[in-house]
Amino acid sequence: MSSQEHYSIVHNKLADKQLRENLKNVMTTLKTNRKNLITSRFKDWEGLREQGRAVKQKSLSQLDVLLERFEQNALKNGFQVHWASNSTEANEIIYKLMQEKHITKILKGKSMASEETHLNAFLKQKGLEPIETDLGELIIQLIDEPPVHIVAPAIHKNRYQIGEIFEQKLGAHLESEPERLNEIARVHLRKEFQTFKMGLSGVNFAIANEGAIWLIENEGNGRMSTTASDIHIAICGIEKIVESFEDAAILDALLVPSATGAPITCYNNIITSPRKSGELDGPKEVHIILLDNNRSTMLKDSHFYRALSCIRCGTCLNHCPVYDKIGGHAYLSTYPGPIGEVISPQLFGMAHFGHMVSLCSLCGRCSEVCPVKIPLAELIRDLRSEKIGQGRKNLKNNDGSLKDNQEIFMMNAFAKAASNGRKWRTTLKFAHIFAPLAKPFAAFIPGLKNWVAYRTFPALKGNLHKKVSQMQGVIYE
């Protein structure tokens, strides 16, 4: 996709007043809830953040060891462990399991990893039926859209729009009250849960010492998908491995307040084995797919690997002044927002996702609120350098196709002028003289026309070059 096509999509989202209103309402609520909870409930939130950062750094520093330990203990517990180096392998594992078990329908709890692998589209091509059971995921599946947010996938739709979707797609009576909308979804999904044989989930934390997986959710559909089925499949990115339950508990205490502003989720599902002899419920088989998909390549990079610390809380999206204006779809990636800008070019290639790094004001909010202290703003800035062939020039899958030679020329010219006193004074002198003349024609002048399309023409008042000379004289004295 060309940069012009991407800009067109961004502008279309900016022009969608209903989208912006919906996003503003939800983002304001999430930020307020988080702030109030942290203030009232936590004595040392910053100390907890530091603990979370240390847990993730420790886990990543010995990820190979922890992965092997997790596999050994998971196998002892009765799990079946599969390794997938990329999206295709992960999808093929699920497809083959469905074929072997003669299953044509799989009910899904929320899983961003399955969104990353585009599992739904893959299974539909094979004539199989993936059914989303998370309320937000169900809404967007009905209208064939991807998630707009990594935690709340349908926040771009308000309750009136959701009522219309249910009326059109499910044949329900038009409703707008949340309780009634939930009831419609519950009735629709209940018949699916009564007959399904295979369920799928993501994984929030995989505990190496125990060979167990920990899932958190608020609706109960995740627990249904993982316990009421005969076969449970869990897709786990390899960066989700932690050493112990204590480590996972620290991250859980950070994740939930950051994501929703609640102290704890409604459901914490810790799964340690398939159904054992004598037990009345639980799946007979549990398959865990450990997904790499370029995560090991990220881990090799001594600088950008820190993005693998992400616990998928989404708070960087909630606080981003760009995301709350355009929503997640404008990023054209499974992972939008600040964290998406950092991991998407690394996971899927700079050539395809380099456009994302321009969707940032570098305000630094994301770094300030990240519960595990990922320096997101710094990494985005550095990825911008990598995008145009500068920086450390160490990023994989960067073919240099996004380099803008005109932009590089202009920035080099600016740097030369700004670093030379005589040239800088001369530049300001001519700017002072010609700016009033350029103003009427700014919409037609290359460079300036992009600026004035959305901003006021800069006002240059007074004898700037003389003032700068006087200031420099004072400094030199």
Coordinates of C-alpha atoms in Angstrom, one line a residue:
M1 CA 0.0 0.0 0.0
S2 CA 1.3 3.4 -0.9
S3 CA 1.8 6.2 1.6
Q4 CA -0.9 8.2 -0.2
E5 CA -3.4 5.4 0.2
H6 CA -2.6 5.1 3.9
Y7 CA -3.0 8.9 4.4
S8 CA -6.4 8.6 2.7
I9 CA -7.5 6.0 5.2
V10 CA -6.3 8.1 8.1
H11 CA -8.2 11.2 6.7
N12 CA -11.4 9.2 6.3
K13 CA -11.2 8.1 9.9
L14 CA -10.6 11.6 11.1
A15 CA -13.7 12.7 9.2
D16 CA -15.8 10.1 10.9
K17 CA -17.4 12.1 13.7
Q18 CA -19.3 9.2 15.2
L19 CA -16.1 7.1 15.4
R20 CA -14.3 10.0 17.2
E21 CA -17.1 10.5 19.6
N22 CA -17.3 6.8 20.4
L23 CA -13.5 6.5 20.9
K24 CA -13.4 9.7 23.1
N25 CA -16.2 8.4 25.4
V26 CA -14.6 5.0 25.9
M27 CA -11.0 6.3 26.2
T28 CA -12.0 8.9 28.8
T29 CA -13.8 6.3 30.9
L30 CA -10.9 3.9 30.8
K31 CA -8.3 6.5 31.6
T32 CA -10.4 7.9 34.5
N33 CA -11.1 4.5 35.9
R34 CA -7.4 3.6 35.8
K35 CA -6.3 6.9 37.4
N36 CA -8.9 6.6 40.2
L37 CA -8.0 3.0 41.0
I38 CA -4.2 3.6 41.1
T39 CA -4.7 6.6 43.3
S40 CA -7.1 4.9 45.8
R41 CA -5.9 1.3 45.9
F42 CA -2.2 1.2 45.3
K43 CA 0.4 2.4 47.8
D44 CA 3.3 2.1 45.5
W45 CA 2.2 1.7 41.9
E46 CA 5.6 2.8 40.6
G47 CA 7.3 0.2 42.7
L48 CA 4.9 -2.4 41.3
R49 CA 5.7 -1.3 37.8
E50 CA 9.4 -1.7 38.5
Q51 CA 8.7 -5.3 39.7
G52 CA 6.8 -6.0 36.5
R53 CA 9.6 -4.6 34.3
A54 CA 12.1 -6.8 36.2
V55 CA 9.9 -9.9 35.8
K56 CA 9.6 -9.5 32.1
Q57 CA 13.3 -8.7 31.7
K58 CA 14.2 -11.8 33.7
S59 CA 11.9 -14.0 31.6
L60 CA 13.2 -12.7 28.3
S61 CA 16.8 -13.1 29.4
Q62 CA 16.3 -16.8 29.9
L63 CA 13.4 -17.4 27.5
D64 CA 15.0 -20.5 25.8
V65 CA 15.5 -22.2 29.2
L66 CA 12.0 -21.3 30.4
L67 CA 10.4 -22.5 27.2
E68 CA 12.0 -25.9 27.5
R69 CA 11.1 -26.1 31.2
F70 CA 7.5 -25.2 30.4
E71 CA 7.3 -27.8 27.7
Q72 CA 8.7 -30.5 30.0
N73 CA 6.3 -29.7 32.9
A74 CA 3.3 -29.2 30.5
L75 CA 3.9 -32.7 29.0
K76 CA 4.1 -34.2 32.5
N77 CA 0.7 -32.5 33.3
G78 CA -0.9 -34.2 30.3
F79 CA -0.8 -31.2 27.9
Q80 CA 0.1 -31.7 24.2
V81 CA 2.7 -29.1 23.1
H82 CA 3.1 -27.9 19.6
W83 CA 5.7 -25.5 18.2
A84 CA 4.8 -23.1 15.4
S85 CA 7.5 -21.0 13.8
N86 CA 5.0 -18.8 11.9
S87 CA 1.4 -18.1 11.3
T88 CA 1.0 -20.8 8.6
E89 CA 2.3 -23.5 10.9
A90 CA 0.0 -22.4 13.8
N91 CA -3.1 -22.4 11.5
E92 CA -2.1 -25.8 10.0
I93 CA -1.8 -27.4 13.4
I94 CA -5.4 -26.3 14.3
Y95 CA -6.7 -27.4 10.9
K96 CA -5.2 -30.8 11.2
L97 CA -6.6 -31.3 14.7
M98 CA -10.0 -30.4 13.4
Q99 CA -9.7 -32.9 10.6
E100 CA -8.4 -35.7 12.8
K101 CA -11.3 -35.2 15.3
H102 CA -13.9 -34.7 12.5
I103 CA -14.8 -31.3 13.8
T104 CA -16.2 -28.5 11.6
K105 CA -16.8 -25.8 14.2
I106 CA -14.6 -24.2 16.8
L107 CA -15.7 -21.7 19.4
K108 CA -13.1 -19.1 20.2
G109 CA -12.4 -17.2 23.4
K110 CA -10.6 -13.9 22.9
S111 CA -7.2 -14.4 21.3
M112 CA -5.0 -11.7 19.7
A113 CA -2.6 -14.4 18.7
S114 CA -5.3 -16.0 16.5
E115 CA -6.0 -12.5 15.0
E116 CA -2.3 -12.2 14.3
T117 CA -2.3 -15.5 12.4
H118 CA -5.6 -14.7 10.6
L119 CA -7.0 -18.0 11.8
N120 CA -10.6 -17.2 11.0
A121 CA -10.0 -16.4 7.4
F122 CA -7.8 -19.5 7.1
L123 CA -10.4 -21.9 8.5
K124 CA -13.2 -20.3 6.4
Q125 CA -11.1 -21.1 3.3
K126 CA -11.0 -24.7 4.4
G127 CA -14.8 -24.8 4.8
L128 CA -14.7 -24.7 8.6
E129 CA -16.5 -22.4 11.0
P130 CA -14.8 -20.3 13.6
I131 CA -17.2 -18.7 16.0
E132 CA -16.2 -15.8 18.3
T133 CA -17.8 -15.9 21.8
D134 CA -16.3 -12.7 23.3
L135 CA -19.0 -10.1 23.0
G136 CA -16.8 -7.5 21.3
E137 CA -15.3 -10.1 18.9
L138 CA -18.8 -11.4 18.1
I139 CA -19.9 -7.9 17.1
I140 CA -17.0 -7.3 14.7
Q141 CA -17.3 -10.8 13.3
L142 CA -20.9 -10.2 12.4
I143 CA -19.8 -7.2 10.3
D144 CA -16.6 -8.8 9.1
E145 CA -14.2 -6.3 10.7
P146 CA -10.9 -6.8 12.6
P147 CA -10.6 -5.7 16.2
V148 CA -10.1 -1.9 16.7
H149 CA -8.4 -2.4 20.0
I150 CA -6.4 -5.2 21.5
V151 CA -8.5 -5.4 24.7
A152 CA -11.9 -4.0 23.7
P153 CA -12.3 -5.0 20.0
A154 CA -15.6 -3.2 19.3
I155 CA -15.2 0.1 21.2
H156 CA -15.7 2.0 17.9
K157 CA -19.4 1.1 18.0
N158 CA -21.8 2.6 20.5
R159 CA -24.8 0.7 21.9
Y160 CA -27.2 2.1 19.2
Q161 CA -25.0 0.8 16.4
I162 CA -24.6 -2.5 18.1
G163 CA -28.4 -2.8 18.4
E164 CA -28.6 -2.2 14.6
I165 CA -26.0 -4.9 14.0
F166 CA -27.8 -7.5 16.0
E167 CA -31.1 -6.6 14.3
Q168 CA -29.6 -6.9 10.8
K169 CA -27.3 -9.9 11.4
L170 CA -29.1 -11.9 14.1
G171 CA -32.7 -11.0 13.4
A172 CA -33.2 -9.6 16.9
H173 CA -35.6 -6.9 17.9
L174 CA -33.9 -3.5 17.8
E175 CA -32.5 -2.7 21.3
S176 CA -30.1 -0.3 22.7
E177 CA -29.9 -1.0 26.4
P178 CA -26.7 -2.9 27.4
E179 CA -28.6 -5.5 29.4
R180 CA -30.8 -6.4 26.4
L181 CA -27.9 -6.4 24.0
N182 CA -26.0 -8.8 26.3
E183 CA -29.1 -11.0 26.5
I184 CA -29.3 -11.2 22.7
A185 CA -25.7 -12.3 22.4
R186 CA -26.1 -14.8 25.3
V187 CA -29.1 -16.4 23.7
H188 CA -27.4 -16.5 20.3
L189 CA -24.3 -18.2 21.7
R190 CA -25.9 -20.6 24.2
K191 CA -27.0 -23.0 21.5
E192 CA -23.5 -23.1 20.1
F193 CA -22.0 -23.9 23.5
Q194 CA -24.5 -26.7 23.9
T195 CA -23.2 -28.7 21.0
F196 CA -19.5 -27.7 20.5
K197 CA -16.6 -30.1 20.7
M198 CA -13.6 -27.8 20.3
G199 CA -12.7 -24.5 22.0
L200 CA -9.8 -22.1 21.5
S201 CA -8.2 -19.5 23.7
G202 CA -5.2 -17.3 24.0
V203 CA -2.8 -17.3 27.0
N204 CA -2.1 -14.4 29.3
F205 CA 0.7 -16.1 31.2
A206 CA 2.4 -19.5 30.8
I207 CA 4.1 -20.6 34.0
A208 CA 7.3 -22.5 33.3
N209 CA 7.8 -24.0 36.8
E210 CA 4.3 -25.5 36.8
G211 CA 3.7 -26.2 33.1
A212 CA 0.3 -24.3 33.5
I213 CA -1.5 -21.5 31.6
W214 CA -3.3 -18.6 33.1
L215 CA -6.2 -16.9 31.3
I216 CA -8.1 -13.8 32.4
E217 CA -11.5 -12.5 31.2
N218 CA -14.7 -10.8 32.2
E219 CA -17.5 -12.6 30.4
G220 CA -17.3 -16.3 31.3
N221 CA -17.1 -17.2 27.6
G222 CA -13.4 -18.0 28.0
R223 CA -14.1 -20.5 30.8
M224 CA -16.9 -22.0 28.7
S225 CA -14.6 -22.4 25.7
T226 CA -11.9 -24.0 27.7
T227 CA -13.8 -26.3 30.1
A228 CA -17.0 -27.3 28.4
S229 CA -15.3 -28.6 25.2
D230 CA -13.8 -32.0 24.6
I231 CA -10.7 -30.4 23.1
H232 CA -9.1 -27.1 24.1
I233 CA -6.5 -25.4 22.0
A234 CA -4.5 -22.5 23.4
I235 CA -2.3 -20.3 21.3
C236 CA 0.6 -18.8 23.2
G237 CA 3.1 -16.3 22.0
I238 CA 6.5 -17.5 23.3
E239 CA 7.0 -14.1 25.1
K240 CA 4.1 -15.0 27.4
I241 CA 6.3 -17.4 29.4
V242 CA 7.2 -16.5 32.9
E243 CA 9.1 -18.5 35.5
S244 CA 6.6 -18.8 38.4
F245 CA 3.1 -18.1 39.7
E246 CA 4.6 -15.3 41.8
D247 CA 5.9 -13.6 38.6
A248 CA 2.5 -14.1 36.9
A249 CA 0.7 -12.6 39.9
I250 CA 2.8 -9.4 39.7
L251 CA 2.0 -9.0 36.0
D252 CA -1.7 -9.8 36.6
A253 CA -1.9 -7.1 39.3
L254 CA -0.5 -4.6 36.7
L255 CA -2.5 -5.8 33.7
V256 CA -6.1 -5.5 34.9
P257 CA -6.0 -2.0 36.4
S258 CA -4.1 -0.8 33.3
A259 CA -6.5 -2.4 30.9
T260 CA -9.9 -1.5 32.4
G261 CA -9.4 0.3 35.6
A262 CA -10.8 -2.6 37.6
P263 CA -8.9 -4.2 40.5
I264 CA -9.4 -7.7 39.2
T265 CA -11.1 -9.6 36.3
C266 CA -14.3 -11.6 36.8
Y267 CA -12.6 -14.8 35.8
N268 CA -9.1 -16.0 36.4
N269 CA -8.7 -19.4 34.7
I270 CA -5.6 -21.3 35.7
I271 CA -5.4 -24.5 33.8
T272 CA -2.9 -27.2 35.0
S273 CA -4.0 -30.2 33.0
P274 CA -6.7 -31.9 30.9
R275 CA -9.6 -33.6 32.7
K276 CA -8.3 -36.2 35.0
S277 CA -9.8 -39.6 35.9
G278 CA -12.8 -39.2 38.1
E279 CA -13.3 -35.5 37.2
L280 CA -16.7 -34.6 35.8
D281 CA -15.8 -31.6 33.6
G282 CA -12.9 -30.1 31.7
P283 CA -11.5 -31.0 28.3
K284 CA -10.2 -34.4 27.5
E285 CA -7.4 -33.0 25.5
V286 CA -5.5 -29.7 25.8
H287 CA -3.2 -28.6 23.0
I288 CA -0.8 -25.7 23.5
I289 CA 0.7 -24.0 20.5
L290 CA 3.8 -22.0 21.2
L291 CA 4.0 -19.4 18.5
D292 CA 7.2 -17.7 17.4
N293 CA 6.3 -15.7 14.3
N294 CA 9.5 -13.6 14.4
R295 CA 9.5 -13.1 18.1
S296 CA 12.9 -14.9 18.4
T297 CA 14.2 -12.4 15.8
M298 CA 13.0 -9.5 17.9
L299 CA 14.6 -11.1 20.9
K300 CA 18.0 -11.0 19.2
D301 CA 17.9 -7.3 18.8
S302 CA 19.6 -5.7 21.9
H303 CA 17.5 -2.6 21.6
F304 CA 14.1 -3.4 20.3
Y305 CA 13.6 -6.6 22.2
R306 CA 12.1 -4.7 25.1
A307 CA 8.8 -4.5 23.2
L308 CA 8.4 -8.2 23.9
S309 CA 7.8 -7.2 27.5
C310 CA 4.2 -6.2 26.5
I311 CA 1.5 -7.8 28.6
R312 CA -1.3 -6.7 26.1
C313 CA -3.1 -4.3 28.5
G314 CA -3.8 -1.7 25.9
T315 CA -3.3 1.3 28.1
C316 CA -0.8 2.8 25.7
L317 CA -3.7 2.9 23.2
N318 CA -6.0 4.4 25.7
H319 CA -3.7 7.3 26.4
C320 CA -2.5 7.9 22.8
P321 CA -3.7 11.3 21.3
V322 CA -3.4 9.8 17.8
Y323 CA -5.2 6.5 18.5
D324 CA -8.2 8.2 20.1
K325 CA -8.7 10.3 16.9
I326 CA -8.4 7.6 14.2
G327 CA -9.0 4.3 16.0
G328 CA -7.2 1.0 15.4
H329 CA -8.3 0.2 11.8
A330 CA -6.3 3.2 10.4
Y331 CA -3.1 1.4 11.5
L332 CA -3.8 -1.5 9.1
S333 CA -2.3 -4.0 11.5
T334 CA -3.5 -6.6 14.0
Y335 CA -1.7 -4.5 16.7
P336 CA -2.5 -0.8 16.5
G337 CA -1.5 2.1 18.7
P338 CA 2.0 2.7 20.2
I339 CA 2.7 -0.9 21.0
G340 CA 1.6 -1.8 17.5
E341 CA 4.0 0.8 16.0
V342 CA 6.9 -0.9 17.8
I343 CA 6.1 -4.6 17.2
S344 CA 4.3 -4.7 13.9
P345 CA 7.3 -3.5 11.7
Q346 CA 9.4 -6.1 13.6
L347 CA 7.0 -9.0 13.4
F348 CA 5.7 -8.4 9.9
G349 CA 8.3 -6.3 8.2
M350 CA 9.1 -2.6 8.0
A351 CA 8.3 -2.6 4.2
H352 CA 4.7 -3.5 5.0
F353 CA 4.2 -1.7 8.3
G354 CA 6.6 1.2 8.3
H355 CA 3.8 3.6 7.7
M356 CA 2.7 3.0 11.3
V357 CA 5.6 4.8 12.9
S358 CA 4.4 8.2 11.5
L359 CA 1.2 7.9 13.6
C360 CA 2.8 9.3 16.7
S361 CA 3.2 12.7 18.2
L362 CA 6.1 11.7 20.4
C363 CA 4.3 13.1 23.4
G364 CA 5.6 10.3 25.6
R365 CA 2.3 9.3 27.3
C366 CA 2.7 5.7 26.2
S367 CA 6.0 5.3 28.0
E368 CA 4.7 7.0 31.1
V369 CA 1.7 4.7 31.5
C370 CA 3.1 1.4 30.3
P371 CA 2.8 -0.9 33.4
V372 CA 6.1 -2.8 32.6
K373 CA 8.0 0.4 31.6
I374 CA 8.6 -0.3 27.9
P375 CA 10.1 2.9 26.5
L376 CA 7.6 3.0 23.6
A377 CA 8.2 6.6 22.6
E378 CA 11.9 6.1 22.4
L379 CA 11.5 2.9 20.4
I380 CA 9.1 4.5 17.9
R381 CA 11.5 7.4 17.4
D382 CA 14.3 4.9 16.7
L383 CA 12.2 2.9 14.3
R384 CA 11.6 6.1 12.4
S385 CA 15.4 6.3 11.9
E386 CA 15.5 2.7 10.9
K387 CA 12.7 3.3 8.4
I388 CA 14.8 5.8 6.4
G389 CA 18.0 3.8 6.6
Q390 CA 19.5 5.7 9.5
G391 CA 19.8 4.7 13.2
R392 CA 21.7 1.4 13.9
K393 CA 20.6 -0.1 10.5
N394 CA 20.1 -3.4 12.3
L395 CA 16.4 -4.0 11.8
K396 CA 15.5 -7.2 10.0
N397 CA 13.2 -7.2 7.0
N398 CA 13.9 -3.5 6.2
D399 CA 14.5 -3.2 2.5
G400 CA 14.8 0.6 2.5
S401 CA 11.7 1.0 0.2
L402 CA 10.1 3.5 2.6
K403 CA 13.0 5.9 2.4
D404 CA 11.9 9.4 1.4
N405 CA 14.8 11.0 -0.4
Q406 CA 13.0 14.4 -0.6
E407 CA 12.5 14.4 3.2
I408 CA 16.1 13.4 3.9
F409 CA 17.3 16.2 1.6
M410 CA 15.2 18.8 3.4
M411 CA 16.2 17.6 6.9
N412 CA 19.9 17.7 5.9
A413 CA 19.5 21.2 4.6
F414 CA 17.8 22.3 7.8
A415 CA 20.5 20.7 9.9
K416 CA 23.2 22.5 7.9
A417 CA 21.5 25.8 8.4
A418 CA 20.6 25.3 12.0
S419 CA 24.1 24.4 13.0
N420 CA 25.8 27.4 11.3
G421 CA 25.2 30.8 12.9
R422 CA 25.7 32.8 9.7
K423 CA 23.4 30.5 7.6
W424 CA 20.8 30.4 10.3
R425 CA 20.6 34.2 10.6
T426 CA 20.4 34.5 6.8
T427 CA 17.6 31.9 6.7
L428 CA 15.6 33.8 9.3
K429 CA 16.2 37.1 7.5
F430 CA 14.7 35.6 4.3
A431 CA 11.9 33.9 6.1
H432 CA 11.0 37.3 7.7
I433 CA 11.0 38.9 4.3
F434 CA 9.2 36.3 2.2
A435 CA 6.8 34.7 4.7
P436 CA 4.1 37.4 4.1
L437 CA 4.4 36.9 0.4
A438 CA 4.2 33.1 0.7
K439 CA 1.1 33.0 2.8
P440 CA -1.4 33.6 0.0
F441 CA 0.2 30.8 -2.1
A442 CA 1.1 28.4 0.7
A443 CA -1.6 25.9 -0.5
F444 CA 0.3 25.5 -3.7
I445 CA 3.9 25.4 -2.5
P446 CA 5.5 21.9 -2.0
G447 CA 6.1 21.2 1.7
L448 CA 4.0 24.2 2.9
K449 CA 0.8 22.9 1.3
N450 CA 0.8 19.9 3.6
W451 CA 1.4 22.1 6.6
V452 CA -1.4 24.6 6.0
A453 CA -3.9 21.9 5.1
Y454 CA -4.3 21.3 8.8
R455 CA -2.5 24.1 10.6
T456 CA -2.4 27.9 10.7
F457 CA 0.3 29.5 8.6
P458 CA 3.2 30.3 11.0
A459 CA 3.3 34.0 11.9
L460 CA 6.8 35.5 11.9
K461 CA 6.8 38.8 13.8
G462 CA 9.5 41.3 14.4
N463 CA 13.1 41.4 13.1
L464 CA 13.9 37.8 13.9
H465 CA 17.3 37.6 12.4
K466 CA 18.4 40.7 14.4
K467 CA 17.0 39.4 17.6
V468 CA 18.8 36.1 17.1
S469 CA 22.0 38.0 16.4
Q470 CA 21.6 40.0 19.6
M471 CA 20.9 36.8 21.6
Q472 CA 24.0 35.1 20.2
G473 CA 26.0 38.2 21.0
V474 CA 25.0 38.0 24.6
I475 CA 25.8 34.3 24.7
Y476 CA 29.2 34.8 23.1
E477 CA 30.0 37.6 25.6

